[in-house]
mmCIF file with all atom_site columns, C-alpha atoms in Angstrom:
data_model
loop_
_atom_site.group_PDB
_atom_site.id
_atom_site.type_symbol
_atom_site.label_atom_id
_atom_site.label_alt_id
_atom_site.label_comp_id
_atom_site.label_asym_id
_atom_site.label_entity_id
_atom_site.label_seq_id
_atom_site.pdbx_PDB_ins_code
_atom_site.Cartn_x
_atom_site.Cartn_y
_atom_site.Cartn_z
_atom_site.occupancy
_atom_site.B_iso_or_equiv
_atom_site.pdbx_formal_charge
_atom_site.auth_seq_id
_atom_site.auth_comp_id
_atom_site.auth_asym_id
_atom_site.auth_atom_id
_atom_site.pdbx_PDB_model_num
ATOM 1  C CA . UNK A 1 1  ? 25.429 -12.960 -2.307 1.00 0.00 ? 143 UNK A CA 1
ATOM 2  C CA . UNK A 1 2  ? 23.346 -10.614 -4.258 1.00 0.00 ? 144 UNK A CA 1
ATOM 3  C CA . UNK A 1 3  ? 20.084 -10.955 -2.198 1.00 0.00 ? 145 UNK A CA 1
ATOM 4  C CA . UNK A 1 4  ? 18.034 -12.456 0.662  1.00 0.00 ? 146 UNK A CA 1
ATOM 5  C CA . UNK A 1 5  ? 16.780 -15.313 -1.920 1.00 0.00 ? 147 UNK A CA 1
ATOM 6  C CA . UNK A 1 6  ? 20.174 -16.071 -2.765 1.00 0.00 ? 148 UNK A CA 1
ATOM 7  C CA . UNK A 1 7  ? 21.374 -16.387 0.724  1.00 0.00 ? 149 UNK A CA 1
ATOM 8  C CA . UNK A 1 8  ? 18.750 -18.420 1.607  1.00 0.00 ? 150 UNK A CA 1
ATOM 9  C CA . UNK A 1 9  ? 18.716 -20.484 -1.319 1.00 0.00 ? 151 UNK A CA 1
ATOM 10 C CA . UNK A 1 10 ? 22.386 -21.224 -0.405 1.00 0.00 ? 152 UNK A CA 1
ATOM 11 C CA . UNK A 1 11 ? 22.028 -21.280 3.838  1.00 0.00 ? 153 UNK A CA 1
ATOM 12 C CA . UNK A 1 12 ? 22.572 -24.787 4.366  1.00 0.00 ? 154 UNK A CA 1
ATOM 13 C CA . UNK A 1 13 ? 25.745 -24.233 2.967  1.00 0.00 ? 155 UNK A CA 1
ATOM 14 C CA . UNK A 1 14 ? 26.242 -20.730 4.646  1.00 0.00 ? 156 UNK A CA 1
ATOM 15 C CA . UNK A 1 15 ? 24.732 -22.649 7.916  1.00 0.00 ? 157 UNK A CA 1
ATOM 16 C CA . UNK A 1 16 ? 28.117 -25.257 7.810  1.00 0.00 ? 158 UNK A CA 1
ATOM 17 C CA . UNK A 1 17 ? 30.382 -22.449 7.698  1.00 0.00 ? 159 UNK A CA 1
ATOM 18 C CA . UNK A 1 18 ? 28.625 -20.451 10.421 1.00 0.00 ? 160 UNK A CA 1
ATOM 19 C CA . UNK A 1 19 ? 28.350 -23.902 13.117 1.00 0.00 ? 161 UNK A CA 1
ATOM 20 C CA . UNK A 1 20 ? 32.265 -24.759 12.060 1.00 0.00 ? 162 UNK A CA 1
ATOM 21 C CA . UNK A 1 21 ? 32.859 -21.075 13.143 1.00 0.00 ? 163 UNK A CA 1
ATOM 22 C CA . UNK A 1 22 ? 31.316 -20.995 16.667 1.00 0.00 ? 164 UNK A CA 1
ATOM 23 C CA . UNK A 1 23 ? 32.685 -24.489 17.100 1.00 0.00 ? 165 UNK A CA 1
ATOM 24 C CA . UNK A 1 24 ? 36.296 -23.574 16.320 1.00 0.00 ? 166 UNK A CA 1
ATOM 25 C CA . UNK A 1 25 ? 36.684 -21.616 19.645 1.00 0.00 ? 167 UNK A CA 1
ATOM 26 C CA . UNK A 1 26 ? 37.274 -17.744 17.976 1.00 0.00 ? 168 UNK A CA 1
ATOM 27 C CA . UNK A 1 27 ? 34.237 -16.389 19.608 1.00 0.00 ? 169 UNK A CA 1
ATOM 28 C CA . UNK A 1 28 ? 33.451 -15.820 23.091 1.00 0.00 ? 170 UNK A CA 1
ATOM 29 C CA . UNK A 1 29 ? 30.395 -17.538 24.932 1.00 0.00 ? 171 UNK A CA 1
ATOM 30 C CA . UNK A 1 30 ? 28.842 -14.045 24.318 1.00 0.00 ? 172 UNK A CA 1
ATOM 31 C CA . UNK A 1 31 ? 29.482 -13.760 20.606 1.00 0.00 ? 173 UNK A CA 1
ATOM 32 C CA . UNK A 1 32 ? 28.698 -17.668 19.870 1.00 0.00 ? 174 UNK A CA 1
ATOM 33 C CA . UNK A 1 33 ? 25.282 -17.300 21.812 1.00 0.00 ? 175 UNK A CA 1
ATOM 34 C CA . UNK A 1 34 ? 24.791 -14.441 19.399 1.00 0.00 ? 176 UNK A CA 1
ATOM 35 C CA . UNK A 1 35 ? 25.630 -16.096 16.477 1.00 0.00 ? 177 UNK A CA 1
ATOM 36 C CA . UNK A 1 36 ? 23.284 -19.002 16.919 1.00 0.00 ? 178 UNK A CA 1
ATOM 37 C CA . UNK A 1 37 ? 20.594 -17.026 18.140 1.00 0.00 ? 179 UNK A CA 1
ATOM 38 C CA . UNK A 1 38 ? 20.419 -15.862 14.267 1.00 0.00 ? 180 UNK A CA 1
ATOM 39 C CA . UNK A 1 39 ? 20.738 -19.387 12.974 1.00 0.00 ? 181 UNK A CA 1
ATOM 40 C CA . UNK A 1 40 ? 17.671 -20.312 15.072 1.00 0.00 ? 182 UNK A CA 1
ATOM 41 C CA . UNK A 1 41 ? 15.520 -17.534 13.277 1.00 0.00 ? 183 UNK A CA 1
ATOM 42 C CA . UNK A 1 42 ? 17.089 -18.056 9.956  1.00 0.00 ? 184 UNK A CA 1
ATOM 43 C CA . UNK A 1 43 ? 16.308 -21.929 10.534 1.00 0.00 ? 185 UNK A CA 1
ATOM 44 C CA . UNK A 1 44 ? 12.634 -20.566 10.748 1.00 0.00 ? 186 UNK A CA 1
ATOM 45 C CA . UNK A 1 45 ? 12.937 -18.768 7.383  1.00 0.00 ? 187 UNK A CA 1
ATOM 46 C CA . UNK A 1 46 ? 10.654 -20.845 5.010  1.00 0.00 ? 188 UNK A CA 1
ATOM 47 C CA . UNK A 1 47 ? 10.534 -19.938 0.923  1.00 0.00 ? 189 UNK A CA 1
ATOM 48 C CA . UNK A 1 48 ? 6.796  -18.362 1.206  1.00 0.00 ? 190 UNK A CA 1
ATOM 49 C CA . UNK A 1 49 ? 8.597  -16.348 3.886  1.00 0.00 ? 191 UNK A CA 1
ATOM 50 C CA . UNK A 1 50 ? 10.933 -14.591 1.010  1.00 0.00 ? 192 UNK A CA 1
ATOM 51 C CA . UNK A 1 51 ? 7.798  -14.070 -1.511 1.00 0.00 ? 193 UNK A CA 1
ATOM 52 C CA . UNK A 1 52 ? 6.494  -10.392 -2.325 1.00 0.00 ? 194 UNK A CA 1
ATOM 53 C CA . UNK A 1 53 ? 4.049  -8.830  0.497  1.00 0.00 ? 195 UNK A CA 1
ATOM 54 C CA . UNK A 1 54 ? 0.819  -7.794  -1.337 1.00 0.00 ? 196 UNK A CA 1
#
């Protein structure tokens, strides 16, 4: 990914990967409560969000 845009434009794909991840069992409780903590504010993260500040 080049940008933030990008990445968000693609996060429902990046999101999959991310859920299969803390599903498969490679993270501890610690690390998967982490990691979807950040999908929960990302989740929030609408397109006016990602336009220039004035």
């Amino acid at each position: 990914m080049k940008d933030l845009v990008e990445y968000f434009r693609n996060w429902s794909f990046e999101r999959q990967k991310i859920i299969r991840l803390v599903e498969s069992g490679r993270l501890s409780e610690d690390e998967q409560m982490s990691v979807l903590n950040m999908v929960f504010v990302i989740d929030r993260i609408g397109p006016s969000d990602l336009e220039p500040m004035e």
